[in-house]
């Protein structure tokens, strides 16, 4: 199996980049791993909000159907 690399570009301002660099040094991991970790956290939070939104919409629809 051949492993391929995907190159992505992420534009961030210097202030955010500096804060991420400091976090990575504090936690003793590389900058790239810290970026991936932060992106993963953001994605998980997005999915939680997405799921909760549709749960609430189902409740609204069910309450309208019950009337």
GROMACS .gro file of N, CA and C in nm:
model
  201
    1UNK      N    1   0.084  -0.117   0.000
    1UNK     CA    2   0.000   0.000   0.000
    1UNK      C    3   0.088   0.124   0.000
    2UNK      N    4   0.057   0.218  -0.084
    2UNK     CA    5   0.134   0.341  -0.095
    2UNK      C    6   0.065   0.449  -0.013
    3UNK      N    7   0.142   0.511   0.073
    3UNK     CA    8   0.087   0.619   0.155
    3UNK      C    9   0.112   0.750   0.084
    4UNK      N   10   0.007   0.826   0.064
    4UNK     CA   11   0.021   0.955  -0.003
    4UNK      C   12   0.011   1.068   0.096
    5UNK      N   13   0.064   1.178   0.060
    5UNK     CA   14   0.058   1.296   0.144
    5UNK      C   15  -0.039   1.396   0.083
    6UNK      N   16  -0.116   1.458   0.167
    6UNK     CA   17  -0.206   1.562   0.124
    6UNK      C   18  -0.153   1.693   0.178
    7UNK      N   19  -0.130   1.785   0.089
    7UNK     CA   20  -0.077   1.915   0.129
    7UNK      C   21  -0.193   2.013   0.140
    8UNK      N   22  -0.202   2.077   0.254
    8UNK     CA   23  -0.307   2.176   0.273
    8UNK      C   24  -0.244   2.308   0.312
    9UNK      N   25  -0.317   2.413   0.289
    9UNK     CA   26  -0.271   2.546   0.326
    9UNK      C   27  -0.371   2.605   0.422
   10UNK      N   28  -0.320   2.654   0.532
   10UNK     CA   29  -0.406   2.716   0.632
   10UNK      C   30  -0.348   2.853   0.663
   11UNK      N   31  -0.428   2.954   0.640
   11UNK     CA   32  -0.381   3.090   0.668
   11UNK      C   33  -0.428   3.132   0.806
   12UNK      N   34  -0.332   3.162   0.891
   12UNK     CA   35  -0.362   3.210   1.025
   12UNK      C   36  -0.278   3.333   1.052
   13UNK      N   37  -0.328   3.418   1.139
   13UNK     CA   38  -0.251   3.539   1.169
   13UNK      C   39  -0.137   3.505   1.265
   14UNK      N   40  -0.044   3.597   1.277
   14UNK     CA   41   0.076   3.572   1.358
   14UNK      C   42   0.044   3.554   1.505
   15UNK      N   43  -0.056   3.625   1.555
   15UNK     CA   44  -0.093   3.613   1.696
   15UNK      C   45  -0.140   3.471   1.726
   16UNK      N   46  -0.227   3.417   1.643
   16UNK     CA   47  -0.276   3.282   1.663
   16UNK      C   48  -0.164   3.180   1.646
   17UNK      N   49  -0.080   3.201   1.548
   17UNK     CA   50   0.032   3.110   1.525
   17UNK      C   51   0.125   3.108   1.647
   18UNK      N   52   0.152   3.224   1.703
   18UNK     CA   53   0.239   3.232   1.821
   18UNK      C   54   0.176   3.160   1.939
   19UNK      N   55   0.045   3.177   1.959
   19UNK     CA   56  -0.021   3.110   2.071
   19UNK      C   57  -0.018   2.959   2.055
   20UNK      N   58  -0.036   2.911   1.931
   20UNK     CA   59  -0.030   2.767   1.906
   20UNK      C   60   0.112   2.715   1.928
   21UNK      N   61   0.211   2.791   1.884
   21UNK     CA   62   0.350   2.752   1.907
   21UNK      C   63   0.381   2.741   2.056
   22UNK      N   64   0.333   2.838   2.134
   22UNK     CA   65   0.356   2.834   2.279
   22UNK      C   66   0.285   2.715   2.343
   23UNK      N   67   0.164   2.686   2.298
   23UNK     CA   68   0.093   2.568   2.349
   23UNK      C   69   0.167   2.439   2.317
   24UNK      N   70   0.220   2.431   2.195
   24UNK     CA   71   0.291   2.310   2.157
   24UNK      C   72   0.419   2.292   2.238
   25UNK      N   73   0.488   2.401   2.265
   25UNK     CA   74   0.609   2.392   2.347
   25UNK      C   75   0.574   2.354   2.491
   26UNK      N   76   0.466   2.411   2.541
   26UNK     CA   77   0.423   2.382   2.678
   26UNK      C   78   0.387   2.235   2.694
   27UNK      N   79   0.324   2.178   2.591
   27UNK     CA   80   0.281   2.038   2.596
   27UNK      C   81   0.384   1.942   2.536
   28UNK      N   82   0.498   1.997   2.495
   28UNK     CA   83   0.610   1.917   2.445
   28UNK      C   84   0.572   1.832   2.323
   29UNK      N   85   0.499   1.892   2.229
   29UNK     CA   86   0.470   1.826   2.102
   29UNK      C   87   0.501   1.924   1.989
   30UNK      N   88   0.504   1.872   1.869
   30UNK     CA   89   0.538   1.957   1.754
   30UNK      C   90   0.424   2.050   1.719
   31UNK      N   91   0.457   2.155   1.647
   31UNK     CA   92   0.358   2.254   1.604
   31UNK      C   93   0.251   2.188   1.517
   32UNK      N   94   0.293   2.102   1.424
   32UNK     CA   95   0.197   2.036   1.334
   32UNK      C   96   0.101   1.945   1.410
   33UNK      N   97   0.153   1.872   1.508
   33UNK     CA   98   0.066   1.785   1.588
   33UNK      C   99  -0.033   1.868   1.669
   34UNK      N  100   0.011   1.982   1.719
   34UNK     CA  101  -0.079   2.069   1.794
   34UNK      C  102  -0.187   2.124   1.702
   35UNK      N  103  -0.151   2.162   1.581
   35UNK     CA  104  -0.250   2.211   1.485
   35UNK      C  105  -0.354   2.103   1.455
   36UNK      N  106  -0.307   1.982   1.431
   36UNK     CA  107  -0.400   1.873   1.404
   36UNK      C  108  -0.492   1.847   1.523
   37UNK      N  109  -0.437   1.854   1.643
   37UNK     CA  110  -0.515   1.832   1.764
   37UNK      C  111  -0.624   1.939   1.777
   38UNK      N  112  -0.590   2.063   1.753
   38UNK     CA  113  -0.686   2.173   1.764
   38UNK      C  114  -0.795   2.160   1.656
   39UNK      N  115  -0.755   2.124   1.537
   39UNK     CA  116  -0.853   2.104   1.429
   39UNK      C  117  -0.947   1.990   1.464
   40UNK      N  118  -0.893   1.882   1.518
   40UNK     CA  119  -0.974   1.767   1.558
   40UNK      C  120  -1.074   1.805   1.667
   41UNK      N  121  -1.030   1.883   1.765
   41UNK     CA  122  -1.121   1.929   1.870
   41UNK      C  123  -1.234   2.013   1.812
   42UNK      N  124  -1.198   2.101   1.721
   42UNK     CA  125  -1.299   2.185   1.658
   42UNK      C  126  -1.399   2.104   1.577
   43UNK      N  127  -1.351   2.004   1.508
   43UNK     CA  128  -1.439   1.918   1.429
   43UNK      C  129  -1.534   1.841   1.519
   44UNK      N  130  -1.483   1.786   1.629
   44UNK     CA  131  -1.568   1.711   1.722
   44UNK      C  132  -1.676   1.802   1.780
   45UNK      N  133  -1.639   1.924   1.814
   45UNK     CA  134  -1.736   2.020   1.869
   45UNK      C  135  -1.842   2.054   1.764
   46UNK      N  136  -1.800   2.070   1.639
   46UNK     CA  137  -1.893   2.098   1.531
   46UNK      C  138  -1.994   1.984   1.516
   47UNK      N  139  -1.947   1.861   1.519
   47UNK     CA  140  -2.035   1.745   1.504
   47UNK      C  141  -2.133   1.738   1.620
   48UNK      N  142  -2.087   1.767   1.742
   48UNK     CA  143  -2.178   1.769   1.858
   48UNK      C  144  -2.290   1.870   1.837
   49UNK      N  145  -2.255   1.991   1.795
   49UNK     CA  146  -2.355   2.095   1.772
   49UNK      C  147  -2.450   2.054   1.659
   50UNK      N  148  -2.396   1.995   1.556
   50UNK     CA  149  -2.476   1.950   1.443
   50UNK      C  150  -2.577   1.845   1.487
   51UNK      N  151  -2.532   1.746   1.565
   51UNK     CA  152  -2.622   1.643   1.616
   51UNK      C  153  -2.728   1.701   1.708
   52UNK      N  154  -2.689   1.790   1.797
   52UNK     CA  155  -2.785   1.851   1.888
   52UNK      C  156  -2.889   1.933   1.814
   53UNK      N  157  -2.848   2.002   1.710
   53UNK     CA  158  -2.941   2.082   1.631
   53UNK      C  159  -3.051   1.992   1.573
   54UNK      N  160  -3.012   1.879   1.515
   54UNK     CA  161  -3.111   1.791   1.454
   54UNK      C  162  -3.196   1.718   1.557
   55UNK      N  163  -3.143   1.691   1.674
   55UNK     CA  164  -3.224   1.634   1.781
   55UNK      C  165  -3.334   1.732   1.821
   56UNK      N  166  -3.298   1.859   1.834
   56UNK     CA  167  -3.396   1.963   1.869
   56UNK      C  168  -3.499   1.980   1.758
   57UNK      N  169  -3.454   1.975   1.633
   57UNK     CA  170  -3.548   1.988   1.521
   57UNK      C  171  -3.645   1.871   1.518
   58UNK      N  172  -3.598   1.751   1.550
   58UNK     CA  173  -3.687   1.634   1.556
   58UNK      C  174  -3.791   1.652   1.666
   59UNK      N  175  -3.751   1.707   1.780
   59UNK     CA  176  -3.847   1.733   1.887
   59UNK      C  177  -3.954   1.831   1.843
   60UNK      N  178  -3.913   1.936   1.774
   60UNK     CA  179  -4.008   2.037   1.725
   60UNK      C  180  -4.104   1.974   1.626
   61UNK      N  181  -4.055   1.897   1.534
   61UNK     CA  182  -4.139   1.833   1.433
   61UNK      C  183  -4.236   1.736   1.500
   62UNK      N  184  -4.186   1.656   1.595
   62UNK     CA  185  -4.272   1.560   1.665
   62UNK      C  186  -4.379   1.631   1.746
   63UNK      N  187  -4.347   1.743   1.808
   63UNK     CA  188  -4.447   1.816   1.886
   63UNK      C  189  -4.553   1.877   1.794
   64UNK      N  190  -4.514   1.918   1.673
   64UNK     CA  191  -4.611   1.971   1.577
   64UNK      C  192  -4.701   1.861   1.523
   65UNK      N  193  -4.646   1.743   1.503
   65UNK     CA  194  -4.724   1.630   1.453
   65UNK      C  195  -4.824   1.582   1.559
   66UNK      N  196  -4.786   1.586   1.686
   66UNK     CA  197  -4.871   1.541   1.795
   66UNK      C  198  -4.993   1.632   1.815
   67UNK      N  199  -4.987   1.756   1.771
   67UNK     CA  200  -5.097   1.851   1.791
   67UNK      C  201  -5.215   1.817   1.709
   0.00000   0.00000   0.00000
